[in-house]
Short mmCIF file of C-alpha atoms in Angstrom, two decimals:
data_model
loop_
_atom_site.label_atom_id
_atom_site.label_comp_id
_atom_site.label_asym_id
_atom_site.label_seq_id
_atom_site.Cartn_x
_atom_site.Cartn_y
_atom_site.Cartn_z
CA GLU J 1 -8.18 -13.05 -8.02
CA ASP J 2 -8.84 -9.91 -6.01
CA LYS J 3 -9.24 -6.78 -8.07
CA VAL J 4 -9.12 -3.10 -7.15
CA VAL J 5 -9.65 -0.61 -9.99
CA GLN J 6 -9.24 3.13 -9.64
CA SER J 7 -10.38 5.80 -12.05
CA PRO J 8 -9.37 8.07 -13.53
CA LEU J 9 -5.67 7.19 -13.68
CA SER J 10 -4.78 10.87 -13.63
CA LEU J 11 -6.34 14.29 -13.72
CA VAL J 12 -5.33 17.92 -13.71
CA VAL J 13 -7.46 20.57 -12.02
CA HIS J 14 -7.14 24.20 -10.95
CA GLU J 15 -7.08 25.43 -7.39
CA GLY J 16 -10.58 25.66 -5.98
CA ASP J 17 -12.00 22.85 -8.14
CA THR J 18 -13.69 19.76 -6.69
CA VAL J 19 -12.24 16.34 -7.45
CA THR J 20 -13.99 12.96 -7.29
CA LEU J 21 -11.92 9.78 -7.35
CA ASN J 22 -13.40 6.34 -7.85
CA CYS J 23 -12.46 2.91 -6.58
CA SER J 24 -14.27 -0.32 -7.48
CA TYR J 25 -13.35 -3.70 -6.07
CA GLU J 26 -13.90 -7.42 -6.23
CA VAL J 27 -12.58 -9.37 -3.26
CA THR J 28 -13.50 -12.66 -1.68
CA ASN J 29 -14.09 -11.66 1.92
CA PHE J 30 -14.33 -7.88 2.24
CA ARG J 31 -13.39 -6.42 5.61
CA SER J 32 -12.57 -2.77 4.93
CA LEU J 33 -11.52 -0.24 2.28
CA LEU J 34 -8.73 2.23 2.86
CA TRP J 35 -7.67 5.44 1.14
CA TYR J 36 -4.08 6.67 1.21
CA LYS J 37 -2.30 9.77 -0.08
CA GLN J 38 1.20 9.41 -1.47
CA GLU J 39 3.51 12.29 -2.22
CA LYS J 40 7.20 11.72 -2.83
CA LYS J 41 7.43 9.19 -0.02
CA ALA J 42 5.50 6.41 1.70
CA PRO J 43 1.68 6.42 1.56
CA THR J 44 -0.08 8.10 4.46
CA PHE J 45 -3.45 6.96 5.75
CA LEU J 46 -6.57 9.02 5.00
CA PHE J 47 -9.70 6.95 5.70
CA MET J 48 -10.91 3.52 6.59
CA LEU J 49 -14.44 2.53 5.50
CA THR J 50 -16.25 -0.56 6.67
CA SER J 51 -19.96 0.32 6.46
CA SER J 52 -22.05 1.37 3.49
CA GLY J 53 -23.45 4.87 3.27
CA ILE J 54 -21.56 6.41 6.18
CA GLU J 55 -19.48 9.36 5.03
CA LYS J 56 -16.10 9.93 6.59
CA LYS J 57 -14.80 13.50 6.57
CA SER J 58 -11.50 15.14 7.30
CA GLY J 59 -11.33 18.81 6.42
CA ARG J 60 -11.87 19.16 2.68
CA LEU J 61 -11.66 15.41 2.08
CA SER J 62 -14.56 13.01 2.37
CA SER J 63 -15.22 9.42 1.40
CA ILE J 64 -18.10 6.99 1.22
CA LEU J 65 -18.50 3.28 0.57
CA ASP J 66 -21.21 1.36 -1.29
CA LYS J 67 -20.92 -2.34 -0.41
CA LYS J 68 -23.81 -3.32 -2.64
CA GLU J 69 -22.29 -1.82 -5.79
CA LEU J 70 -18.73 -2.52 -4.58
CA PHE J 71 -17.21 0.93 -4.92
CA SER J 72 -16.01 3.91 -2.98
CA ILE J 73 -15.44 7.56 -3.85
CA LEU J 74 -13.03 10.08 -2.43
CA ASN J 75 -13.96 13.75 -2.78
CA ILE J 76 -11.65 16.70 -2.39
CA THR J 77 -13.32 20.12 -2.34
CA ALA J 78 -11.68 23.53 -2.80
CA THR J 79 -8.49 21.87 -3.99
CA GLN J 80 -5.09 23.36 -3.18
CA THR J 81 -1.68 22.77 -4.74
CA GLY J 82 -0.78 20.74 -1.64
CA ASP J 83 -3.42 18.19 -2.64
CA SER J 84 -1.26 17.18 -5.62
CA ALA J 85 -0.39 13.54 -4.98
CA VAL J 86 -1.17 9.96 -5.91
CA TYR J 87 -4.32 8.72 -4.15
CA LEU J 88 -4.39 5.02 -3.49
CA CYS J 89 -7.34 2.80 -2.71
CA ALA J 90 -6.79 -0.52 -0.91
CA VAL J 91 -9.11 -3.32 0.11
CA VAL J 92 -8.66 -5.65 3.06
CA ASP J 93 -9.79 -9.24 2.97
CA TYR J 94 -7.18 -11.73 4.21
CA LYS J 95 -4.51 -9.48 2.63
CA LEU J 96 -4.22 -5.86 1.58
CA SER J 97 -4.63 -5.20 -2.15
CA PHE J 98 -4.08 -1.82 -3.81
CA GLY J 99 -5.33 -0.22 -6.97
CA ALA J 100 -3.01 1.49 -9.44
CA GLY J 101 -3.71 4.89 -7.96
CA THR J 102 -5.00 8.21 -9.29
CA THR J 103 -2.47 10.98 -9.87
CA VAL J 104 -4.00 14.35 -9.03
CA THR J 105 -2.25 17.52 -10.16
CA VAL J 106 -3.62 20.82 -8.85
CA ARG J 107 -2.46 23.90 -10.78
CA ALA J 108 -2.33 27.33 -9.17
CA ASP F 1 3.36 6.47 16.81
CA VAL F 2 3.84 3.35 14.71
CA LYS F 3 7.25 3.08 13.19
CA VAL F 4 8.12 0.89 10.24
CA THR F 5 11.77 1.07 9.31
CA GLN F 6 13.41 -0.23 6.17
CA SER F 7 17.12 -0.83 6.30
CA SER F 8 18.10 1.15 3.20
CA ARG F 9 16.66 4.11 1.28
CA TYR F 10 18.71 3.49 -1.86
CA LEU F 11 20.47 0.37 -3.04
CA VAL F 12 22.40 -0.46 -6.20
CA LYS F 13 23.15 -4.12 -6.90
CA ARG F 14 24.56 -6.12 -9.75
CA THR F 15 22.63 -8.67 -11.80
CA GLY F 16 22.82 -12.09 -10.17
CA GLU F 17 23.55 -10.83 -6.66
CA LYS F 18 21.52 -12.03 -3.70
CA VAL F 19 19.78 -9.02 -2.15
CA PHE F 20 18.28 -8.67 1.32
CA LEU F 21 15.77 -5.95 2.17
CA GLU F 22 15.00 -5.66 5.86
CA CYS F 23 11.93 -4.23 7.55
CA VAL F 24 11.28 -3.75 11.26
CA GLN F 25 8.08 -2.56 12.97
CA ASP F 26 7.62 -1.57 16.59
CA MET F 27 3.85 -1.94 17.05
CA ASP F 28 3.58 -5.69 17.63
CA HIS F 29 1.53 -6.08 14.44
CA GLU F 30 0.84 -9.60 13.28
CA ASN F 31 0.57 -8.71 9.59
CA MET F 32 3.51 -7.56 7.52
CA PHE F 33 3.67 -6.98 3.77
CA TRP F 34 6.16 -6.40 0.98
CA TYR F 35 5.08 -4.43 -2.10
CA ARG F 36 6.83 -3.12 -5.14
CA GLN F 37 5.70 0.10 -6.74
CA ASP F 38 6.23 0.91 -10.41
CA PRO F 39 4.84 3.88 -12.38
CA GLY F 40 1.28 3.27 -13.52
CA LEU F 41 1.01 -0.08 -11.72
CA GLY F 42 0.35 1.01 -8.14
CA LEU F 43 1.47 -1.18 -5.25
CA ARG F 44 1.72 -4.84 -6.13
CA LEU F 45 1.86 -7.36 -3.32
CA ILE F 46 4.89 -9.65 -3.40
CA TYR F 47 4.51 -11.58 -0.12
CA PHE F 48 2.83 -11.13 3.21
CA SER F 49 3.06 -12.74 6.61
CA TYR F 50 0.37 -13.05 9.27
CA ASP F 51 2.56 -14.55 11.97
CA VAL F 52 6.10 -15.58 12.78
CA LYS F 53 7.39 -18.16 10.30
CA MET F 54 4.15 -17.89 8.30
CA LYS F 55 4.13 -16.49 4.79
CA GLU F 56 1.75 -16.24 1.87
CA LYS F 57 2.42 -15.42 -1.75
CA GLY F 58 0.99 -12.21 -3.04
CA ASP F 59 0.32 -11.35 -6.67
CA ILE F 60 3.92 -11.30 -7.96
CA PRO F 61 6.09 -13.63 -5.84
CA GLU F 62 8.29 -14.95 -8.65
CA GLY F 63 11.97 -14.22 -8.08
CA TYR F 64 11.44 -13.33 -4.43
CA SER F 65 11.36 -15.09 -1.08
CA VAL F 66 10.75 -13.86 2.46
CA SER F 67 11.71 -14.65 6.00
CA ARG F 68 9.98 -13.88 9.27
CA GLU F 69 11.90 -15.35 12.18
CA LYS F 70 10.76 -12.69 14.67
CA LYS F 71 7.45 -10.90 14.88
CA GLU F 72 8.93 -7.44 14.37
CA ARG F 73 11.13 -8.27 11.38
CA PHE F 74 10.16 -9.22 7.82
CA SER F 75 12.86 -9.69 5.21
CA LEU F 76 12.51 -9.73 1.44
CA ILE F 77 15.12 -11.71 -0.48
CA LEU F 78 15.92 -11.44 -4.16
CA GLU F 79 17.64 -14.75 -4.80
CA SER F 80 19.36 -13.61 -8.00
CA ALA F 81 18.68 -9.98 -8.79
CA SER F 82 17.64 -9.08 -12.31
CA THR F 83 17.21 -5.72 -14.02
CA ASN F 84 13.41 -6.13 -14.11
CA GLN F 85 13.46 -6.07 -10.31
CA THR F 86 14.59 -2.45 -10.35
CA SER F 87 11.79 -0.77 -8.43
CA MET F 88 10.65 0.97 -5.25
CA TYR F 89 10.04 -1.60 -2.50
CA LEU F 90 7.66 -0.75 0.33
CA CYS F 91 7.19 -2.66 3.55
CA ALA F 92 4.04 -2.29 5.63
CA SER F 93 2.55 -3.68 8.82
CA SER F 94 -1.05 -3.64 10.01
CA TYR F 95 -3.45 -4.33 12.81
CA THR F 96 -5.37 -7.60 12.65
CA GLN F 97 -8.09 -6.74 15.15
CA GLY F 98 -9.97 -3.84 16.69
CA VAL F 99 -11.36 -0.73 15.06
CA ARG F 100 -8.14 -0.18 13.10
CA LEU F 101 -8.24 -3.64 11.53
CA GLY F 102 -6.39 -3.61 8.24
CA GLU F 103 -4.97 -0.08 8.54
CA ALA F 104 -1.43 -0.36 7.22
CA PHE F 105 1.64 1.67 8.13
CA PHE F 106 4.45 1.97 5.65
CA GLY F 107 8.20 2.20 5.78
CA GLN F 108 9.95 4.95 3.86
CA GLY F 109 10.69 2.69 0.91
CA THR F 110 13.85 1.27 -0.65
CA ARG F 111 14.67 2.30 -4.18
CA LEU F 112 16.56 -0.65 -5.63
CA THR F 113 18.47 -0.39 -8.87
CA VAL F 114 19.84 -3.56 -10.44
CA VAL F 115 22.57 -2.95 -13.01
#
């Protein structure tokens, strides 16, 4: 059975801190790994990763994939209260499987 | 912009009722998915479909069925609703080829309460 495990399940930080979220996976026929941000509505797309070692960046967010060790990390630097959300990792093989998510709370 | 539309935002149904949740996408995606989301459990895949009239069970299909008669529409059916099916239901569709392979777009969600 496909498995996507995120850690930590939740964390609380202060504005300006850096956050690192982890996602490990076991799937039969890996095609890509996706990161989503979910506030009080539907998840919104952040990154798609298909190749090892190539960092994707968008503003203060960045992500990288290691296909040998089967994990990805999502970094958020200089956190702001607007970064408070659930961050979801998903892996594509013949379907799309999600982890349980990491709840990030950023305090002012 | 891709649009995935779910027919209801909030729904309250009685135990034993047959419940239909509808989802429509406008991007000609082959893949469509139904998930339920519960606190601490993330998104769990109920069913998905990779083509018209094709369906595959996800991780938690028990108590659910699906229908895909047209490419743009994917319906989730609760044959006999039970209280443990109270949840947020999310529909998604995705590309199956090209550089955006696998990227999923979500509907706004249906919060179903079974009483």
